[in-house]
Coordinates of C-alpha atoms and ligand atoms in Angstrom, one line a residue:
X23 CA 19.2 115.4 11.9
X24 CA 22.0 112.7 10.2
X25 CA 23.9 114.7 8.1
X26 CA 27.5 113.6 5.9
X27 CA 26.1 110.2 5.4
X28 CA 25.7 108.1 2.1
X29 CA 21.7 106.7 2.1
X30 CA 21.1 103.5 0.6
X31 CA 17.5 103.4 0.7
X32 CA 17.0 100.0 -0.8
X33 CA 13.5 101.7 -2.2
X34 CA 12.8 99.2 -5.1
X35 CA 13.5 100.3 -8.0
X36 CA 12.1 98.7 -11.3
X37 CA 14.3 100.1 -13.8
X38 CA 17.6 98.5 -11.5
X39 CA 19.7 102.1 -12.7
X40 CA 20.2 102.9 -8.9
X41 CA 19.8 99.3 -7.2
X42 CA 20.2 100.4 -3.6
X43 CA 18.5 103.2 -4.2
X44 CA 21.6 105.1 -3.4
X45 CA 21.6 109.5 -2.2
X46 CA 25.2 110.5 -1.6
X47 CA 25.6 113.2 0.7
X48 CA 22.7 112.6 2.0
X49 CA 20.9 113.7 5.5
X50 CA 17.7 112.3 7.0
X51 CA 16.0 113.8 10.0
X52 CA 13.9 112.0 12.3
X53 CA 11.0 113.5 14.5
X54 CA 9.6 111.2 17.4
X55 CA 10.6 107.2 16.4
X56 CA 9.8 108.2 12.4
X57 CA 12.1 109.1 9.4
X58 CA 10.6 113.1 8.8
X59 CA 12.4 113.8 6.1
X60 CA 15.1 113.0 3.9
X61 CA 16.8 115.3 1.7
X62 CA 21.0 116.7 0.7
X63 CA 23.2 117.2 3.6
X64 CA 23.2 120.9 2.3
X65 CA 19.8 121.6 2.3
X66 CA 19.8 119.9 5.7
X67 CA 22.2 122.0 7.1
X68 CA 20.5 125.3 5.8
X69 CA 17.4 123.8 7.4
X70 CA 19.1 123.3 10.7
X71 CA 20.0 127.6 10.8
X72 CA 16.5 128.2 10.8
X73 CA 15.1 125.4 13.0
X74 CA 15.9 123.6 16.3
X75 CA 17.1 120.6 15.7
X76 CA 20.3 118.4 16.7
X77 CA 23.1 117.5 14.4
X78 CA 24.9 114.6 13.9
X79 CA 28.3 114.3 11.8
X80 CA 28.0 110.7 10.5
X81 CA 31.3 111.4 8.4
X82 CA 30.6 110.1 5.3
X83 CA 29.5 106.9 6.3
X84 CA 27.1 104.8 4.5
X85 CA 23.5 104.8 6.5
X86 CA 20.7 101.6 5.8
X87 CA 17.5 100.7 7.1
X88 CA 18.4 98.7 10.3
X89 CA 19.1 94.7 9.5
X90 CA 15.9 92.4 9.7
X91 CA 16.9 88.7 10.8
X92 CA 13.2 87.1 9.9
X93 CA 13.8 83.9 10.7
X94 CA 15.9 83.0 13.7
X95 CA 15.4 79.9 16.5
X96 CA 17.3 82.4 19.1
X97 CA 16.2 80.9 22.3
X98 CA 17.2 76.8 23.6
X99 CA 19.1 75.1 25.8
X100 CA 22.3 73.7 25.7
X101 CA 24.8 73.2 22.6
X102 CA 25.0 70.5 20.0
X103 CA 28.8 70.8 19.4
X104 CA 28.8 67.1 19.8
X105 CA 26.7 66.7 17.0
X106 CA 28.8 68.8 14.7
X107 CA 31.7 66.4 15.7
X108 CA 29.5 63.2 14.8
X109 CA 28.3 64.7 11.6
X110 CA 31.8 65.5 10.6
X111 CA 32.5 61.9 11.6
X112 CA 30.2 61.2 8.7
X113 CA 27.2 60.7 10.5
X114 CA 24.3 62.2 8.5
X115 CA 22.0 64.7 9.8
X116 CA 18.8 62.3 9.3
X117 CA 20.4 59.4 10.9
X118 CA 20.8 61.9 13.9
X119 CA 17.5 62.9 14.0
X120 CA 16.0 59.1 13.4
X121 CA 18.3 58.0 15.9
X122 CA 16.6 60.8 18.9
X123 CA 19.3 63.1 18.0
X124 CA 19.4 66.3 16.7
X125 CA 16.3 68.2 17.7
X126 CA 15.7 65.9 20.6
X127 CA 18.2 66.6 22.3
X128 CA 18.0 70.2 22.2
X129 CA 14.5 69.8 23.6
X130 CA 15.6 68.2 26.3
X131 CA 18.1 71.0 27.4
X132 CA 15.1 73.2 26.7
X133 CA 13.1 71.8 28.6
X134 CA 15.4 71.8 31.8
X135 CA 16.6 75.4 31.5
X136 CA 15.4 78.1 33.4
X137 CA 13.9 81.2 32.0
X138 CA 16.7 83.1 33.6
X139 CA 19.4 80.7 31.6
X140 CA 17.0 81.0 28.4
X141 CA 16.8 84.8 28.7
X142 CA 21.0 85.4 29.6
X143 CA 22.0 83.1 26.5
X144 CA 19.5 84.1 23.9
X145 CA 20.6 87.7 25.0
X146 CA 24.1 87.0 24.4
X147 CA 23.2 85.6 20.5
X148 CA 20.7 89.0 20.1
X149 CA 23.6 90.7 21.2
X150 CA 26.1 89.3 18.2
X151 CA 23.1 90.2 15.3
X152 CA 22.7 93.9 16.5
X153 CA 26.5 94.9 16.4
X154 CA 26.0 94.5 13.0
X155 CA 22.5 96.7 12.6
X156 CA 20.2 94.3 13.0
X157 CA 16.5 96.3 14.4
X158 CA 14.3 93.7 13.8
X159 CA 14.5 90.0 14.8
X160 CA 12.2 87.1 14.1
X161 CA 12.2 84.3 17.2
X162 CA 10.7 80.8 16.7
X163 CA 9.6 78.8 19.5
X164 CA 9.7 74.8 18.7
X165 CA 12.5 73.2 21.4
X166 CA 9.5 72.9 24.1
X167 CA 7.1 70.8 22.1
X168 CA 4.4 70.8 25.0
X169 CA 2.6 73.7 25.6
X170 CA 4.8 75.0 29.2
X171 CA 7.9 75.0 27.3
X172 CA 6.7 76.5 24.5
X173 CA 5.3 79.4 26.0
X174 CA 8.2 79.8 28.6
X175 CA 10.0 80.0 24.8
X176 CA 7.8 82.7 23.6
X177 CA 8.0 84.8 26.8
X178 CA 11.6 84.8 27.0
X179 CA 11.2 86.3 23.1
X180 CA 9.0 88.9 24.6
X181 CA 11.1 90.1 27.1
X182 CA 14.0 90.1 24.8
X183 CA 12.1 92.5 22.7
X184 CA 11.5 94.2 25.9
X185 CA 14.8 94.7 27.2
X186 CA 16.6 95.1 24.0
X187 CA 16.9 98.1 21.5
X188 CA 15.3 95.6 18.8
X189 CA 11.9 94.6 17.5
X190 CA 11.2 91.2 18.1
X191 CA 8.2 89.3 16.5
X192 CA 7.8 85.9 17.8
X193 CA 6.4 82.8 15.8
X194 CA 5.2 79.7 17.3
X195 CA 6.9 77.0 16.0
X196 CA 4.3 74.3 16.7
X197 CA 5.4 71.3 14.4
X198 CA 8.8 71.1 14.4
X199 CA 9.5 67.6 15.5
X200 CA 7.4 64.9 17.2
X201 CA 8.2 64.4 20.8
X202 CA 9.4 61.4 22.3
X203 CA 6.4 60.8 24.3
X204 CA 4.4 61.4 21.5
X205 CA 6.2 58.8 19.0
X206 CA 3.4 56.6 19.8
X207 CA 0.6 59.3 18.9
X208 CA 1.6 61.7 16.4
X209 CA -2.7 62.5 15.3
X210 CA -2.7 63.1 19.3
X211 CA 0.2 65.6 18.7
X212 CA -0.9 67.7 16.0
X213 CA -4.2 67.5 17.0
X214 CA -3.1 69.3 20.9
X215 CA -0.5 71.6 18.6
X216 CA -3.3 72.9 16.5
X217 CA -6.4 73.3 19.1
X218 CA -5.7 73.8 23.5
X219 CA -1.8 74.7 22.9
X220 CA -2.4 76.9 20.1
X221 CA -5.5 79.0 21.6
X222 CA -3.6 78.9 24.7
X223 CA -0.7 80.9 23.2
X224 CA -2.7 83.1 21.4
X225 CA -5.2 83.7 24.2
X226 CA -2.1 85.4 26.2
X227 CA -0.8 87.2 23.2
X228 CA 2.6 85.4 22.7
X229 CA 1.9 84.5 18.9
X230 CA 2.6 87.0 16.3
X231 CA 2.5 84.1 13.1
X232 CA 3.2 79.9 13.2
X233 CA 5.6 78.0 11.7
X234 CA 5.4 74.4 11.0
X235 CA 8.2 71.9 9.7
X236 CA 6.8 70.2 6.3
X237 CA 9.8 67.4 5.3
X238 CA 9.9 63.7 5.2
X239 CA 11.9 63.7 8.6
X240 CA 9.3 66.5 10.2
X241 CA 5.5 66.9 9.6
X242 CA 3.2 65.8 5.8
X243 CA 1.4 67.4 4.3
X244 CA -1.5 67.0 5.6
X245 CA -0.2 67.7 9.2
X246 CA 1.1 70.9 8.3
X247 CA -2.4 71.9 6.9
X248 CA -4.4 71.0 10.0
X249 CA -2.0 73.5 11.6
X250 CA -2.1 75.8 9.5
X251 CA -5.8 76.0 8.8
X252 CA -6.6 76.2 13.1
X253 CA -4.3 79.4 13.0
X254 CA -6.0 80.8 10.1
X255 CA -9.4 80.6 11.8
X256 CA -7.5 82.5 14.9
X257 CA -6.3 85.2 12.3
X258 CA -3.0 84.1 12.5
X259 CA 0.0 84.6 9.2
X260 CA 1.9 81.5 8.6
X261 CA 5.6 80.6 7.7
X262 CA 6.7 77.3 6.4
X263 CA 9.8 75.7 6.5
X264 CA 9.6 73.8 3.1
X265 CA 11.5 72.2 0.8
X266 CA 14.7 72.1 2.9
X267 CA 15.4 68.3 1.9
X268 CA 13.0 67.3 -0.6
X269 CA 10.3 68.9 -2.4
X270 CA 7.1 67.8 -0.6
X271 CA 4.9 70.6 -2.4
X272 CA 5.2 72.4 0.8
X273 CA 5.8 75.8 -0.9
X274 CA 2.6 75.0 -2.8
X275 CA 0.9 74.7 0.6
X276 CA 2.5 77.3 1.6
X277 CA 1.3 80.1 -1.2
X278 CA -3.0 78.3 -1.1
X279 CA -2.9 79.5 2.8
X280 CA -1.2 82.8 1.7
X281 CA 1.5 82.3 3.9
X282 CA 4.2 85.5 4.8
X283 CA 7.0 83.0 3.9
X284 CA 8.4 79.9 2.6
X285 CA 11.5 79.4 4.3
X286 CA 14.8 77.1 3.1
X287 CA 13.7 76.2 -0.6
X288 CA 16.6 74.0 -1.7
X289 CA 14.3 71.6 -3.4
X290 CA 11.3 73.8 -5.6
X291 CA 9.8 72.8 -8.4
X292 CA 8.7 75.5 -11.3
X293 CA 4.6 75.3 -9.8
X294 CA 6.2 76.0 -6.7
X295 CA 8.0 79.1 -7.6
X296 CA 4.8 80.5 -9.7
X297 CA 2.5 79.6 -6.5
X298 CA 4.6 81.4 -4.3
X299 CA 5.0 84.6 -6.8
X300 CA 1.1 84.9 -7.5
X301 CA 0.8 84.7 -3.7
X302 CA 3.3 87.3 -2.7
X303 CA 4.3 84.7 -0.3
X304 CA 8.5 85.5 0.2
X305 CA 11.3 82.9 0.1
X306 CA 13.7 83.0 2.7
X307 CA 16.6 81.5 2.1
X308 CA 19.1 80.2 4.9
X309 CA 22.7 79.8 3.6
X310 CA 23.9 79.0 7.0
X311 CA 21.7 76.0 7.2
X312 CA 23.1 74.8 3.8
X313 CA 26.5 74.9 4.8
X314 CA 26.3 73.4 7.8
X315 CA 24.8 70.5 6.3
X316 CA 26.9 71.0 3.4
X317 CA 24.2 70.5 1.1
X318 CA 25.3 69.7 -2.4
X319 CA 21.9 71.6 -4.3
X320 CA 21.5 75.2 -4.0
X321 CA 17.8 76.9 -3.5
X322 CA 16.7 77.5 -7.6
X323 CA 17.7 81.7 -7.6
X324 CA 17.0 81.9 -11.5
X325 CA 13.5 80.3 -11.4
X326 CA 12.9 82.3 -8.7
X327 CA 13.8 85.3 -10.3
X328 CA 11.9 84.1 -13.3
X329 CA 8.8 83.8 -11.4
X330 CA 9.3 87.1 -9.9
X331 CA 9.2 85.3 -6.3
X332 CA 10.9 88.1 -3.4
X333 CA 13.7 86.4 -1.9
X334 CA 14.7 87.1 1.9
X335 CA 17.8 86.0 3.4
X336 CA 18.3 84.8 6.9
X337 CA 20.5 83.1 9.7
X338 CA 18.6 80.2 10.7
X339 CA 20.3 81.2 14.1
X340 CA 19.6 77.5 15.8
X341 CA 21.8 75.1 17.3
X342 CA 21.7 72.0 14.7
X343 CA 22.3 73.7 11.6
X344 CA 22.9 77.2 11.6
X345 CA 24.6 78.2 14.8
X346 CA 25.2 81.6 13.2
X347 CA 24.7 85.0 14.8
X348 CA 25.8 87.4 11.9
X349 CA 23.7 88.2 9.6
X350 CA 26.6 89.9 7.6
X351 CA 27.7 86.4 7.4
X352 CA 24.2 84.9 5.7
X353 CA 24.8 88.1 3.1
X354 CA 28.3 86.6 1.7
X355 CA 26.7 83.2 1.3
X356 CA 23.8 84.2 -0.4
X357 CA 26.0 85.4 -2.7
X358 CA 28.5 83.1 -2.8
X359 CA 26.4 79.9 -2.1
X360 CA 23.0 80.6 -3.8
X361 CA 24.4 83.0 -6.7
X362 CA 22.5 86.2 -5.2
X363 CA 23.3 89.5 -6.2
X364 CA 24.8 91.9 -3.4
X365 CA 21.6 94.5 -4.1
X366 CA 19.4 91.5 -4.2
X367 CA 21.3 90.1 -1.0
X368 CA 20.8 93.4 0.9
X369 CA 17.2 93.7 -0.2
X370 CA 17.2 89.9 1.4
X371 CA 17.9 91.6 4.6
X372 CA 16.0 94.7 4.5
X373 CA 12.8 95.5 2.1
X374 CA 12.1 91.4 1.5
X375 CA 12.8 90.2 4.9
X376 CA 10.4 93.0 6.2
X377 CA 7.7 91.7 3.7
X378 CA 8.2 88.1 5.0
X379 CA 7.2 89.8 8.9
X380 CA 4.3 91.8 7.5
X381 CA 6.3 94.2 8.3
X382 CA 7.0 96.3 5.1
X383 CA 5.1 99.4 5.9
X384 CA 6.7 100.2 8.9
X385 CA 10.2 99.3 8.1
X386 CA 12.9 97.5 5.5
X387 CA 13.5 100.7 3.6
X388 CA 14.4 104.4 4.3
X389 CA 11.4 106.3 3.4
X390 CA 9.4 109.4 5.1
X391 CA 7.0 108.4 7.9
X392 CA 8.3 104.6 8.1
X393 CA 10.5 103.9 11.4
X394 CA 13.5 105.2 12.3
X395 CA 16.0 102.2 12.5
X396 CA 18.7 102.7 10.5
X397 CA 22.5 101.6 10.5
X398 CA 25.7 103.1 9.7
X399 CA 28.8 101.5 8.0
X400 CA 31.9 102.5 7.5
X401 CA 32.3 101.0 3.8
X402 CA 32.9 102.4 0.6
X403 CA 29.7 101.0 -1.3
X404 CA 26.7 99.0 -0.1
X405 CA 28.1 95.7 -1.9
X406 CA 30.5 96.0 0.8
X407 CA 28.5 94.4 3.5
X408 CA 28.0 91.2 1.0
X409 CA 31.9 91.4 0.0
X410 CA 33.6 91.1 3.3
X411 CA 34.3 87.9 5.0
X412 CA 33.7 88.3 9.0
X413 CA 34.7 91.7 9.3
X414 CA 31.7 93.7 11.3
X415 CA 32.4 97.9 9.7
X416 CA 29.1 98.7 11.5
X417 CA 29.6 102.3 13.5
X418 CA 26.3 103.1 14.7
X419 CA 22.7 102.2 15.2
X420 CA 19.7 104.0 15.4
X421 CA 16.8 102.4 17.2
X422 CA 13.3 104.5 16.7
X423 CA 15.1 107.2 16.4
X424 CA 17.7 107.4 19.1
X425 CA 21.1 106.3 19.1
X426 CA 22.1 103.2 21.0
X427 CA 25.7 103.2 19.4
X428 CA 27.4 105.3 17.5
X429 CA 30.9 106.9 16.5
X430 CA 31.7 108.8 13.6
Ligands
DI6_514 N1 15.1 73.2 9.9 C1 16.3 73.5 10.4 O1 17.3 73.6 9.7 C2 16.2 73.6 11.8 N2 14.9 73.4 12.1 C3 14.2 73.2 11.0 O2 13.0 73.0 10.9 C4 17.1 72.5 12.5 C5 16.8 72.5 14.0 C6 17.7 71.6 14.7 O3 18.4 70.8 14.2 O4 17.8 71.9 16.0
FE515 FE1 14.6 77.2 10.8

């Protein structure tokens, strides 16, 4: 039983009177991994004379579902510092990438690491989201681009899940960029992407949902769809990185396969916004991204809203564009970049980024019989977490019910 604490549910809440769903003086008990009941810390503690059950003081701190990251590339190789130097030299980030920059390169420091060098510095980057809550992490394959890499990608997510107090889903990242070897043959490409690697990585249970790359720099239209169509037929949910420098009608692909999420969304047209509402497919957005390549054209929040299209929020966490591993961070720019609003930031990161995993009936809110992972903050009202720059107030963690951290 977590008694003294301030809940902010983030239950949605149509009318927008209580936002967070805020209960002050709250107390939530949890039996097994589940939330068992929530209720006033009074009628919690007159529960707790009558029954056996441990109590825990959380002194007036504010509790939250635990943090969902749903759309990180946690595991590569190497660095691309250089990079940042070039770009900031006033190369641009497509003249890096045309020239066998960018992506490239991190692929070939991929490809030469060894699991044991993957696992250690992934761990460290986990490590940096979950001081600040996060439960639930989303990890992208795509620095490998042949099928050995790849899956050494997607193991080392596994065993990150494994190791770690967090919930890792992992998404194979199939079409992210074409290979050097394969400049001469990109039909041969997608065509090994979506058939023997795919089916490989599903046969042995590494693939949770794919991802593709749909841009002018990255994979058409038409690419992306031959992807995503093979892991349909394998049962598979799709996320699409779309519209992150031009407005292919990648979201519109996107929302006809019925995909979890569109991810990046700087460039969407008004069909794009209504195809991704009417196919409750979520828009992540990745602020971290935008900054780094300080982009000039913010994601279009007010069609969005509009169109009644769920918005998620994300780090990006990769080592191009986004070398971010706070997802307190991503919640400020939201705001302060894409115009969110804090409760619409922290349902980015909780209730929204759940839905774009799949995920929303098992976690993303604080609500009897989903699981217990929940976070506690020392902060004085939930709009906190989106108003401070780089300062971590997270006390505590609760992972399936049991406490990996916590001081009160
Ligand atoms: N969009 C991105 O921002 C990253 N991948 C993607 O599809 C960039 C990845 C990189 O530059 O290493
Ligand atoms: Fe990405």
């Amino acid at each position: 039983m977590w008694v003294n604490a301030n809940l902010a549910t983030m239950v949605a809440d149509e009318g927008n009177s209580n936002a967070y769903g805020e209960i002050e003086d709250a107390a939530l008990a949890v039996r097994g991994d589940r939330i068992a009941w929530i209720g006033s810390s009074a009628d919690a503690l007159a529960l707790a004379q009558t029954q056996d059950v441990g109590v825990t003081d959380c002194g007036g701190a504010w509790l939250l579902p635990g943090l969902i990251d749903c759309h990180t590339h946690l595991v590569y190789g190497g660095s691309r510092v250089e990079e940042f130097e070039k770009r900031l030299c006033g190369v641009s980030y497509e003249e890096i990438a045309r020239a066998g920059g960018g992506i490239q390169s991190t692929v070939n420091a991929t490809r030469g690491a060894t699991p044991e060098a993957l696992l250690e510095s992934a761990t460290r980057r986990a490590h940096g989201l979950m001081a600040e809550g996060v439960t639930t992490l989303e990890i992208k394959s795509g620095y490998g681009l042949e099928v050995g890499t790849e899956r050494r990608l997607l193991e080392v997510a596994r065993e990150l899940g494994r190791r770690l107090p967090v919930s890792v889903r992992t998404t194979y990242l199939g079409l992210h960029a074409l290979p050097k070897e394969a400049a001469a043959d990109r039909a041969g490409f997608v065509g090994q992407v979506s058939g023997p690697w795919l089916e490989a990585l599903a046969g042995a249970g590494l693939i949770d949902a794919v991802d593709a790359f749909c841009e002018n720099i990255a994979f058409s239209l038409a690419e992306t769809e031959q992807f995503l169509r093979a892991a349909q037929r394998l049962g598979l949910p799709a996320h699409v990185h779309a519209g992150q420098l031009s407005d292919m009608g990648a979201a519109e692909l996107a929302a006809r396969f019925g995909a979890l999420s569109a991810d990046h969304l700087e460039y969407l047209s008004a069909p794009g916004a209504t195809a991704l509402a009417a196919a409750g497919t979520v828009a992540v957005l990745l602020p971290g991204a935008y900054y780094m390549l300080r982009q000039t054209t913010p994601p279009p929040v007010p069609l969005m809203r509009q169109a009644g299209v769920a918005m998620a929020l994300a780090t990006d966490c990769n080592p191009g564009t986004s070398p971010c591993t706070s997802l307190l961070l991503a919640l400020n720019m939201g705001c302060t970049l894409f115009g969110l609003t804090p409760h619409e930031a922290l349902a980015g990161v909780t209730r929204h980024a759940a839905q774009a995993l799949g995920l929303q009936a098992d976690i993303g809110t604080l609500a009897i019989g989903k699981r217990a992972d929940f976070a506690l903050y020392r902060i004085d009202r939930p709009a906190e977490l989106c108003y401070n720059l780089g300062a971590n107030p997270c006390t505590g963690v609760i992972y399936g019910g049991v406490a990996r951290r916590f001081k009160n």
